[in-house]
């Protein structure tokens, strides 16, 4: 591993000799990676929150008033056998009325004791689905299940907040598509910034490459220290960027938590997980190494010193 | 040791940098190449250091056919020669010792033998007391001596020097030429390009002159 210790020595030397340039490169890399990490974290949390909304989608199947009480459990079994159905809960008329009264109690307190209040609610089944509804494809599947539920004998009507669910599914699709495009643009921009920054840093040390060529260093000997240096730079920048991202997120969460309206939202927000953190650091390291390789490869073509000589 | 046979070099334009160059330099010989700026000296040196290939003709150095050398052979060929430039081409931020040791490190020499050889070489060029000094702290003459030490540390058969005294005052130039004389006396073929005719006149060596790409 003496080559690695030599390369790290070279890394240290270039930091001591080109401190300003190296600091500038590290800053650009860190800022770029921090923006990517923040957008990634934001995207994941938006997806998470939207997904949690989709989990709550339910189908309500209203029973025909003329269904005999002894047929109800049979209908429930039929519904439970339908594909994608997770649970089916029977809600008798009295329970539906009670639920309505408790929900309205704060708005109309007299309703709880009003003896003239007649029960307008039919008995129903509350059907929860496996996996929830997150996309327009899920919505199409939901429509099929709802149609199947409507065909069960004894079911008079089916409701699943059609308009809301459809809008929600379209919204999630739009967010996913625009988020994907945004991440792609950001990654392309990030790659451009990172490679330019590394290129500027290496080009400033072109003479080193020329001298090494002059005294008979092979391409791999010349390129390896720069690639190790690029990887180390990418690694450090990714770590600092993640630290910044976590710091900013923690600060914003502390602000959100102070607002009672948003406190529930704060509980749903999470940081990048260990796997994603590791992948991010690995990508940063790879980008640093790749940027260095692409640049040094162009300069170290075996004839660099030629360009400085005159006829 | 060095042989040019009917060598032509034409750059796009066309610019005829070398025209029908034929010259032989024997092993252990000391040869001056003189000529004005733009006469073709550097083009000739580019070819000897494998930074350029002839448009036509043959260039043989240290057993290598430089007109046909493959890219992956070039670094190994360059380890057989020593090259000195007017602007020294030393690595900034490294000490005298580190600069001189570089060709041996590239060759993969062991540390113990490497240290001894570098010390011997620095002693030879009179820089042993400055072995740990950063390059930036040396005078022009000292930097050129470091460059010569670096060019000789791996014991090449050929030393080529392109205007090695171009950036030095007359006294320092004489010191550098004395050093090259000593190197030559130990059996190394030395090929020096210069436009300093006075310096050449004071040394009784074979001289070839290049003018507009022709050898005279």
Coordinates of C-alpha atoms in Angstrom, one line a residue:
Chain A
X1 CA 0.0 0.0 0.0
X2 CA 3.0 2.3 -0.4
X3 CA 1.4 3.8 -3.5
X4 CA -1.5 4.9 -1.4
X5 CA 0.7 6.5 1.3
X6 CA 2.6 8.3 -1.5
X7 CA -0.7 9.5 -3.1
X8 CA -1.9 10.7 0.3
X9 CA 1.4 12.5 0.8
X10 CA 0.9 14.1 -2.6
X11 CA -2.6 15.1 -1.6
X12 CA -1.2 16.7 1.6
X13 CA 1.5 18.4 -0.5
X14 CA -1.0 19.8 -3.0
X15 CA -3.1 21.2 -0.1
X16 CA -0.1 22.9 1.4
X17 CA 1.1 24.3 -1.9
X18 CA -2.3 25.1 -3.5
X19 CA -4.3 25.9 -0.4
X20 CA -6.5 28.6 -2.0
X21 CA -7.3 26.6 -5.1
X22 CA -8.0 23.4 -3.1
X23 CA -10.3 25.3 -0.7
X24 CA -12.2 26.9 -3.6
X25 CA -12.7 23.4 -5.2
X26 CA -13.8 21.9 -1.9
X27 CA -16.2 24.7 -1.3
X28 CA -17.8 24.4 -4.8
X29 CA -18.1 20.6 -4.4
X30 CA -19.6 21.0 -0.9
X31 CA -22.1 23.6 -2.0
X32 CA -23.2 21.5 -5.0
X33 CA -23.5 18.3 -3.0
X34 CA -25.4 20.2 -0.2
X35 CA -28.0 21.5 -2.7
X36 CA -28.4 17.9 -4.1
X37 CA -28.7 16.5 -0.6
X38 CA -31.3 19.1 0.4
X39 CA -33.4 18.5 -2.7
X40 CA -33.1 14.8 -2.3
X41 CA -34.2 15.0 1.4
X42 CA -37.0 17.4 0.5
X43 CA -38.2 15.1 -2.3
X44 CA -38.2 12.0 -0.1
X45 CA -40.1 13.8 2.6
X46 CA -42.7 15.2 0.2
X47 CA -43.1 11.7 -1.2
X48 CA -43.4 10.3 2.3
X49 CA -46.1 12.7 3.3
X50 CA -48.0 12.3 0.1
X51 CA -47.8 8.5 0.5
X52 CA -49.2 8.7 4.0
X53 CA -52.2 10.6 2.7
X54 CA -52.8 7.9 0.1
X55 CA -52.7 5.3 2.8
X56 CA -55.9 6.7 4.3
X57 CA -58.1 6.2 1.2
X58 CA -61.1 4.0 2.0
X59 CA -64.2 2.8 0.2
X60 CA -67.5 3.1 1.9
X61 CA -70.1 0.7 0.7
X62 CA -73.7 1.6 1.7
X63 CA -76.2 -1.3 2.4
X64 CA -79.6 -1.4 0.8
X65 CA -82.2 -0.6 3.5
X66 CA -84.1 -3.7 2.7
X67 CA -81.2 -6.1 3.4
X68 CA -82.1 -8.5 6.2
X69 CA -79.9 -8.4 9.3
X70 CA -78.9 -12.1 8.9
X71 CA -77.5 -11.3 5.4
X72 CA -75.1 -8.7 6.5
X73 CA -72.3 -11.1 7.6
X74 CA -72.6 -12.9 4.2
X75 CA -72.1 -9.6 2.3
X76 CA -69.1 -8.8 4.5
X77 CA -67.5 -12.2 3.7
X78 CA -68.0 -11.5 -0.1
X79 CA -66.4 -8.1 0.3
X80 CA -63.4 -9.5 2.2
X81 CA -62.8 -12.0 -0.6
X82 CA -62.4 -9.2 -3.2
X83 CA -58.8 -8.7 -4.4
X84 CA -56.7 -5.9 -2.7
X85 CA -59.2 -5.6 0.2
X86 CA -57.4 -5.6 3.5
X87 CA -60.2 -5.1 6.1
X88 CA -63.9 -4.7 6.0
X89 CA -65.7 -3.1 9.0
X90 CA -69.4 -3.1 9.3
X91 CA -70.9 0.1 10.6
X92 CA -74.6 -0.2 11.6
X93 CA -77.0 2.8 11.2
X94 CA -76.8 3.6 15.0
X95 CA -73.0 3.6 15.0
X96 CA -73.0 5.9 11.9
X97 CA -75.4 8.3 13.6
X98 CA -73.3 8.2 16.8
X99 CA -70.1 8.9 14.9
X100 CA -71.8 11.8 13.1
X101 CA -73.1 13.3 16.3
X102 CA -69.7 13.2 18.0
X103 CA -68.0 14.7 15.0
X104 CA -70.6 17.6 15.0
X105 CA -70.7 18.0 18.8
X106 CA -68.3 20.9 18.8
X107 CA -70.2 22.8 16.1
X108 CA -73.8 21.9 17.2
X109 CA -73.7 20.8 20.9
X110 CA -77.5 20.4 21.1
X111 CA -77.5 17.8 18.4
X112 CA -76.3 15.1 20.9
X113 CA -79.5 15.6 23.0
X114 CA -81.9 16.4 20.2
X115 CA -84.8 13.9 20.5
X116 CA -86.3 15.0 17.2
X117 CA -83.1 14.1 15.3
X118 CA -84.0 11.3 12.9
X119 CA -81.4 8.9 11.7
X120 CA -80.7 9.6 8.0
X121 CA -77.7 7.2 7.7
X122 CA -77.8 3.8 6.1
X123 CA -75.7 0.9 7.4
X124 CA -72.4 0.6 5.6
X125 CA -69.0 -1.2 5.3
X126 CA -65.7 0.7 5.6
X127 CA -63.3 -1.0 3.3
X128 CA -59.5 -0.5 3.7
X129 CA -57.3 -1.5 0.8
X130 CA -53.8 -3.0 0.7
X131 CA -51.1 -0.5 -0.2
X132 CA -53.2 2.6 -0.4
X133 CA -53.5 4.9 -3.5
X134 CA -50.4 6.7 -4.6
X135 CA -50.5 6.9 -8.3
X136 CA -53.0 7.2 -11.2
X137 CA -52.5 3.5 -11.7
X138 CA -53.5 2.8 -8.1
X139 CA -56.5 5.1 -8.7
X140 CA -57.5 3.0 -11.8
X141 CA -57.3 -0.1 -9.6
X142 CA -59.4 1.6 -6.9
X143 CA -62.1 2.3 -9.5
X144 CA -62.2 -1.4 -10.5
X145 CA -62.5 -2.5 -6.9
X146 CA -65.2 0.1 -6.2
X147 CA -67.1 -1.2 -9.3
X148 CA -66.7 -4.8 -8.0
X149 CA -68.0 -3.7 -4.6
X150 CA -71.0 -2.0 -6.2
X151 CA -71.9 -5.3 -7.9
X152 CA -72.2 -7.2 -4.7
X153 CA -75.8 -8.0 -4.0
X154 CA -77.2 -5.8 -1.1
X155 CA -74.8 -2.9 -1.8
X156 CA -76.8 0.1 -2.9
X157 CA -74.1 2.7 -3.4
X158 CA -70.3 3.1 -3.2
X159 CA -68.3 6.1 -2.2
X160 CA -64.5 6.7 -2.0
X161 CA -64.1 10.5 -2.4
X162 CA -63.7 10.0 -6.1
X163 CA -62.9 13.6 -7.0
X164 CA -60.3 14.1 -4.2
X165 CA -58.6 10.7 -4.8
X166 CA -58.3 11.4 -8.5
X167 CA -56.9 14.9 -8.0
X168 CA -54.5 13.5 -5.3
X169 CA -53.2 10.7 -7.6
X170 CA -52.7 13.2 -10.5
X171 CA -50.9 15.6 -8.0
X172 CA -48.6 12.8 -6.8
X173 CA -47.8 11.8 -10.4
X174 CA -47.0 15.4 -11.3
X175 CA -44.8 15.9 -8.2
X176 CA -42.9 12.6 -9.0
X177 CA -42.4 13.6 -12.6
X178 CA -41.3 17.2 -11.9
X179 CA -39.2 16.1 -9.0
X180 CA -37.4 13.5 -11.2
X181 CA -36.8 16.2 -13.9
X182 CA -35.5 18.6 -11.3
X183 CA -33.1 16.0 -9.7
X184 CA -31.8 15.2 -13.2
X185 CA -31.2 18.9 -14.0
X186 CA -29.6 19.4 -10.7
X187 CA -27.4 16.3 -11.1
X188 CA -26.3 17.4 -14.6
X189 CA -25.6 20.9 -13.3
X190 CA -23.8 19.4 -10.3
X191 CA -21.7 17.2 -12.5
X192 CA -20.8 20.2 -14.7
X193 CA -19.8 22.3 -11.7
X194 CA -17.8 19.6 -10.0
X195 CA -15.9 18.6 -13.2
X196 CA -15.2 22.3 -14.0
X197 CA -13.9 22.9 -10.5
X198 CA -11.7 19.9 -10.5
X199 CA -10.5 20.8 -14.0
X200 CA -9.5 24.3 -12.9
X201 CA -7.6 22.8 -9.9
X202 CA -5.7 20.2 -12.0
X203 CA -5.1 22.6 -14.9
X204 CA -3.4 25.0 -12.5
X205 CA -1.0 22.1 -11.8
X206 CA -0.4 21.2 -15.4
X207 CA 3.4 21.8 -15.0
X208 CA 3.6 18.9 -12.5
X209 CA 2.1 16.6 -15.1
X210 CA 4.5 17.8 -17.8
X211 CA 7.5 17.3 -15.6
X212 CA 6.4 13.8 -14.6
X213 CA 6.0 13.0 -18.3
X214 CA 9.4 14.4 -19.0
X215 CA 11.2 12.1 -16.5
X216 CA 9.4 8.9 -17.7
X217 CA 6.4 8.5 -15.4
X218 CA 3.7 6.2 -17.0
X219 CA 0.2 7.4 -17.4
X220 CA -1.1 5.4 -14.4
X221 CA 1.7 6.8 -12.2
X222 CA 0.7 10.3 -13.2
X223 CA -3.1 9.9 -13.0
X224 CA -3.4 7.9 -9.9
X225 CA -2.5 10.6 -7.3
X226 CA -4.9 13.0 -9.0
X227 CA -7.7 10.4 -9.0
X228 CA -7.0 9.6 -5.3
X229 CA -7.1 13.3 -4.6
X230 CA -10.3 13.8 -6.5
X231 CA -11.9 10.9 -4.6
X232 CA -10.7 12.2 -1.2
X233 CA -12.0 15.7 -2.1
X234 CA -15.4 14.2 -3.2
X235 CA -15.6 12.1 0.0
X236 CA -14.9 15.1 2.3
X237 CA -17.2 17.4 0.4
X238 CA -20.0 14.8 0.6
X239 CA -19.6 14.4 4.3
X240 CA -19.6 18.2 4.9
X241 CA -22.6 18.6 2.6
X242 CA -24.5 15.9 4.5
X243 CA -23.6 17.6 7.8
X244 CA -24.9 20.9 6.4
X245 CA -28.0 19.3 5.1
X246 CA -28.8 17.6 8.5
X247 CA -28.0 20.9 10.3
X248 CA -30.4 22.9 8.0
X249 CA -33.1 20.3 8.3
X250 CA -32.8 20.2 12.1
X251 CA -33.0 23.9 12.3
X252 CA -36.1 24.1 10.0
X253 CA -37.8 21.3 12.0
X254 CA -37.2 23.2 15.2
X255 CA -38.9 26.2 13.6
X256 CA -41.8 24.1 12.3
X257 CA -42.3 22.3 15.6
X258 CA -43.0 25.6 17.4
X259 CA -46.0 26.1 15.2
X260 CA -48.9 24.0 16.5
X261 CA -50.6 23.8 13.1
X262 CA -47.4 22.3 11.6
X263 CA -46.3 20.2 14.6
X264 CA -47.9 17.0 13.2
X265 CA -46.1 17.6 9.9
X266 CA -42.8 17.8 11.7
X267 CA -43.2 14.3 13.1
X268 CA -43.6 12.9 9.6
X269 CA -40.3 14.5 8.4
X270 CA -37.2 12.3 8.5
X271 CA -33.5 12.6 7.7
X272 CA -31.8 10.6 4.9
X273 CA -31.5 7.0 6.1
X274 CA -28.1 5.2 6.6
X275 CA -28.3 3.4 3.2
X276 CA -29.0 6.7 1.4
X277 CA -26.3 8.5 3.4
X278 CA -23.8 5.8 2.4
X279 CA -24.9 5.9 -1.2
X280 CA -24.6 9.7 -1.2
X281 CA -21.0 9.6 0.2
X282 CA -20.1 6.8 -2.3
X283 CA -21.5 8.9 -5.2
X284 CA -19.6 12.0 -4.0
X285 CA -16.4 10.0 -3.8
X286 CA -17.0 8.6 -7.3
X287 CA -17.8 11.9 -8.8
X288 CA -14.6 13.4 -7.4
X289 CA -12.5 10.6 -8.7
X290 CA -14.3 10.6 -12.1
X291 CA -13.9 14.4 -12.5
X292 CA -10.2 14.1 -11.8
X293 CA -9.7 11.1 -14.1
X294 CA -11.5 12.9 -17.0
X295 CA -9.4 16.0 -16.6
X296 CA -6.0 14.5 -16.0
X297 CA -6.6 12.1 -18.8
X298 CA -7.0 15.0 -21.2
X299 CA -3.8 16.8 -20.0
X300 CA -1.6 13.7 -19.6
X301 CA -1.6 12.5 -23.2
X302 CA 2.1 11.8 -23.2
X303 CA 2.9 15.0 -25.1
X304 CA 2.0 17.7 -22.5
X305 CA 5.4 19.2 -22.3
X306 CA 5.5 19.6 -26.1
X307 CA 2.9 22.4 -25.8
X308 CA 5.1 24.6 -23.7
X309 CA 8.1 24.4 -26.0
X310 CA 8.7 26.7 -29.0
X311 CA 10.2 25.8 -32.3
Chain B
X1 CA 24.2 6.8 -29.6
X2 CA 22.2 9.5 -31.4
X3 CA 21.5 9.3 -35.1
X4 CA 19.4 11.5 -37.4
X5 CA 19.1 10.3 -40.9
X6 CA 17.4 12.5 -43.6
X7 CA 14.9 13.8 -41.0
X8 CA 12.2 16.3 -42.1
X9 CA 9.6 17.9 -39.9
X10 CA 6.8 19.9 -41.4
X11 CA 4.0 21.5 -39.3
X12 CA 0.7 22.5 -40.7
X13 CA 0.9 25.7 -42.5
X14 CA 3.1 24.3 -43.9
X15 CA 6.1 25.3 -41.7
X16 CA 9.3 23.3 -42.5
X17 CA 11.0 23.2 -39.1
X18 CA 13.6 20.6 -40.1
X19 CA 14.9 19.8 -43.6
X20 CA 17.1 16.8 -44.4
X21 CA 18.9 16.6 -41.0
X22 CA 21.6 13.9 -40.9
X23 CA 23.9 13.8 -38.0
X24 CA 25.5 11.2 -35.8
X25 CA 26.7 11.7 -32.2
X26 CA 29.0 9.0 -30.9
X27 CA 28.8 7.4 -27.4
X28 CA 30.7 9.7 -24.9
X29 CA 30.8 12.6 -27.3
X30 CA 30.0 16.3 -26.3
X31 CA 28.2 18.2 -29.1
X32 CA 27.0 21.8 -29.3
X33 CA 24.0 22.6 -31.4
X34 CA 23.9 26.3 -32.2
X35 CA 21.4 28.4 -34.1
X36 CA 19.2 31.4 -33.8
X37 CA 15.8 31.3 -32.1
X38 CA 13.3 29.6 -34.4
X39 CA 16.1 27.8 -36.4
X40 CA 14.8 24.4 -35.3
X41 CA 16.9 23.5 -32.2
X42 CA 14.0 22.8 -30.0
X43 CA 12.2 20.8 -32.7
X44 CA 15.3 18.6 -32.8
X45 CA 15.3 18.3 -29.1
X46 CA 11.6 17.5 -29.0
X47 CA 12.4 14.5 -31.2
X48 CA 15.2 13.3 -29.1
X49 CA 13.0 13.5 -26.0
X50 CA 10.2 11.7 -27.8
X51 CA 7.8 14.7 -27.7
X52 CA 7.5 14.7 -31.4
X53 CA 8.0 12.4 -34.4
X54 CA 9.7 13.2 -37.7
X55 CA 7.5 13.7 -40.8
X56 CA 10.0 11.5 -42.6
X57 CA 13.5 10.0 -41.9
X58 CA 15.0 8.0 -39.1
X59 CA 15.8 9.1 -35.5
X60 CA 17.7 6.5 -33.4
X61 CA 18.6 7.2 -29.7
X62 CA 19.9 4.7 -27.1
X63 CA 18.7 1.8 -29.3
X64 CA 15.1 3.2 -29.8
X65 CA 13.7 4.0 -33.2
X66 CA 11.9 7.2 -32.3
X67 CA 10.1 7.5 -35.7
X68 CA 8.3 4.3 -34.9
X69 CA 8.1 4.3 -31.1
X70 CA 4.8 3.3 -29.5
X71 CA 3.1 5.5 -27.0
X72 CA 3.4 3.0 -24.2
X73 CA 7.2 2.7 -24.8
X74 CA 7.8 6.4 -24.5
X75 CA 8.0 6.6 -20.7
X76 CA 10.5 3.8 -20.6
X77 CA 12.6 5.4 -23.3
X78 CA 12.6 8.7 -21.4
X79 CA 14.1 6.9 -18.4
X80 CA 17.1 6.1 -20.6
X81 CA 17.8 9.7 -21.3
X82 CA 18.3 12.9 -19.2
X83 CA 16.8 16.2 -20.2
X84 CA 17.6 19.7 -19.0
X85 CA 15.7 22.8 -19.9
X86 CA 16.3 26.5 -19.8
X87 CA 13.4 27.0 -17.4
X88 CA 14.6 24.1 -15.1
X89 CA 11.2 22.4 -14.9
X90 CA 11.4 21.5 -11.2
X91 CA 8.5 20.6 -9.0
X92 CA 7.5 23.6 -6.8
X93 CA 6.7 22.7 -3.2
X94 CA 9.2 19.9 -3.1
X95 CA 12.7 19.9 -1.7
X96 CA 15.9 19.6 -3.6
X97 CA 16.2 16.0 -2.5
X98 CA 12.6 15.1 -3.5
X99 CA 13.1 16.6 -7.0
X100 CA 16.3 14.7 -7.6
X101 CA 14.9 11.5 -6.2
X102 CA 11.9 11.6 -8.5
X103 CA 13.3 9.6 -11.5
X104 CA 14.4 6.8 -9.1
X105 CA 11.0 6.8 -7.4
X106 CA 9.4 6.4 -10.8
X107 CA 11.7 3.6 -11.6
X108 CA 10.7 1.9 -8.3
X109 CA 14.1 2.0 -6.5
X110 CA 14.2 1.0 -2.9
X111 CA 14.4 3.8 -0.4
X112 CA 17.7 2.9 1.2
X113 CA 19.7 2.8 -2.1
X114 CA 17.8 5.8 -3.4
X115 CA 18.8 8.0 -0.4
X116 CA 22.5 7.1 -0.8
X117 CA 22.5 7.8 -4.6
X118 CA 20.7 11.1 -4.3
X119 CA 23.1 12.2 -1.6
X120 CA 26.1 11.2 -3.8
X121 CA 24.6 13.1 -6.7
X122 CA 23.9 16.2 -4.7
X123 CA 27.5 16.1 -3.4
X124 CA 28.6 15.8 -7.0
X125 CA 26.7 19.0 -8.1
X126 CA 27.6 20.8 -4.9
X127 CA 24.2 21.0 -3.3
X128 CA 24.4 18.5 -0.5
X129 CA 24.1 21.2 2.1
X130 CA 20.8 22.3 0.5
X131 CA 19.2 18.9 0.1
X132 CA 16.2 19.8 2.3
X133 CA 15.7 23.3 1.0
X134 CA 12.5 24.0 -0.9
X135 CA 13.2 24.7 -4.6
X136 CA 11.8 28.2 -4.4
X137 CA 14.7 29.2 -2.0
X138 CA 17.4 28.4 -4.6
X139 CA 19.1 30.7 -7.0
X140 CA 18.8 30.2 -10.8
X141 CA 22.2 28.5 -11.0
X142 CA 21.4 26.2 -8.1
X143 CA 18.0 25.3 -9.6
X144 CA 19.8 24.4 -12.9
X145 CA 22.2 22.2 -11.0
X146 CA 19.2 20.4 -9.3
X147 CA 17.7 19.9 -12.8
X148 CA 21.0 18.4 -14.0
X149 CA 21.2 16.2 -10.9
X150 CA 17.7 15.0 -11.6
X151 CA 18.6 14.4 -15.3
X152 CA 21.6 12.3 -14.3
X153 CA 20.5 10.5 -11.1
X154 CA 19.3 7.4 -13.1
X155 CA 22.6 7.2 -15.0
X156 CA 21.3 7.8 -18.5
X157 CA 23.6 7.2 -21.4
X158 CA 22.5 10.5 -23.0
X159 CA 22.1 14.0 -21.5
X160 CA 20.3 16.6 -23.7
X161 CA 20.2 20.2 -22.5
X162 CA 18.1 22.8 -24.3
X163 CA 19.6 26.3 -23.6
X164 CA 20.7 25.2 -20.1
X165 CA 22.4 28.5 -19.4
X166 CA 19.8 30.7 -21.1
X167 CA 18.5 32.1 -17.7
X168 CA 21.9 32.4 -16.0
X169 CA 24.6 35.0 -15.6
X170 CA 28.0 34.4 -17.3
X171 CA 29.7 33.1 -14.1
X172 CA 26.9 30.7 -13.3
X173 CA 26.8 29.6 -17.0
X174 CA 30.5 28.7 -16.8
X175 CA 29.8 26.7 -13.6
X176 CA 27.0 24.8 -15.4
X177 CA 29.2 24.1 -18.4
X178 CA 32.0 22.8 -16.2
X179 CA 29.5 20.5 -14.6
X180 CA 28.4 19.2 -18.0
X181 CA 32.0 18.7 -18.9
X182 CA 32.6 16.6 -15.8
X183 CA 29.4 14.5 -16.6
X184 CA 30.8 14.0 -20.2
X185 CA 34.2 13.0 -18.8
X186 CA 32.5 10.2 -16.9
X187 CA 31.2 8.7 -20.2
X188 CA 27.8 10.3 -20.7
X189 CA 26.9 11.6 -24.2
X190 CA 26.1 15.3 -23.9
X191 CA 24.1 17.2 -26.5
X192 CA 23.7 20.9 -25.7
X193 CA 21.6 23.4 -27.7
X194 CA 22.6 27.1 -27.2
X195 CA 22.6 30.4 -29.1
X196 CA 25.5 31.6 -26.9
X197 CA 28.4 31.5 -29.4
X198 CA 30.9 32.9 -26.9
X199 CA 30.2 30.1 -24.5
X200 CA 30.7 27.6 -27.3
X201 CA 33.9 29.3 -28.5
X202 CA 35.5 28.9 -25.0
X203 CA 34.9 25.1 -25.1
X204 CA 36.8 23.0 -27.6
X205 CA 33.9 20.7 -28.6
X206 CA 32.3 19.6 -31.8
X207 CA 29.7 22.1 -33.0
X208 CA 26.9 21.8 -35.5
X209 CA 24.9 24.8 -36.6
X210 CA 21.2 24.8 -37.6
X211 CA 19.8 27.5 -39.7
X212 CA 16.2 27.6 -41.1
X213 CA 15.9 23.9 -40.5
X214 CA 19.2 22.9 -42.3
X215 CA 22.3 21.7 -40.5
X216 CA 25.5 23.6 -41.6

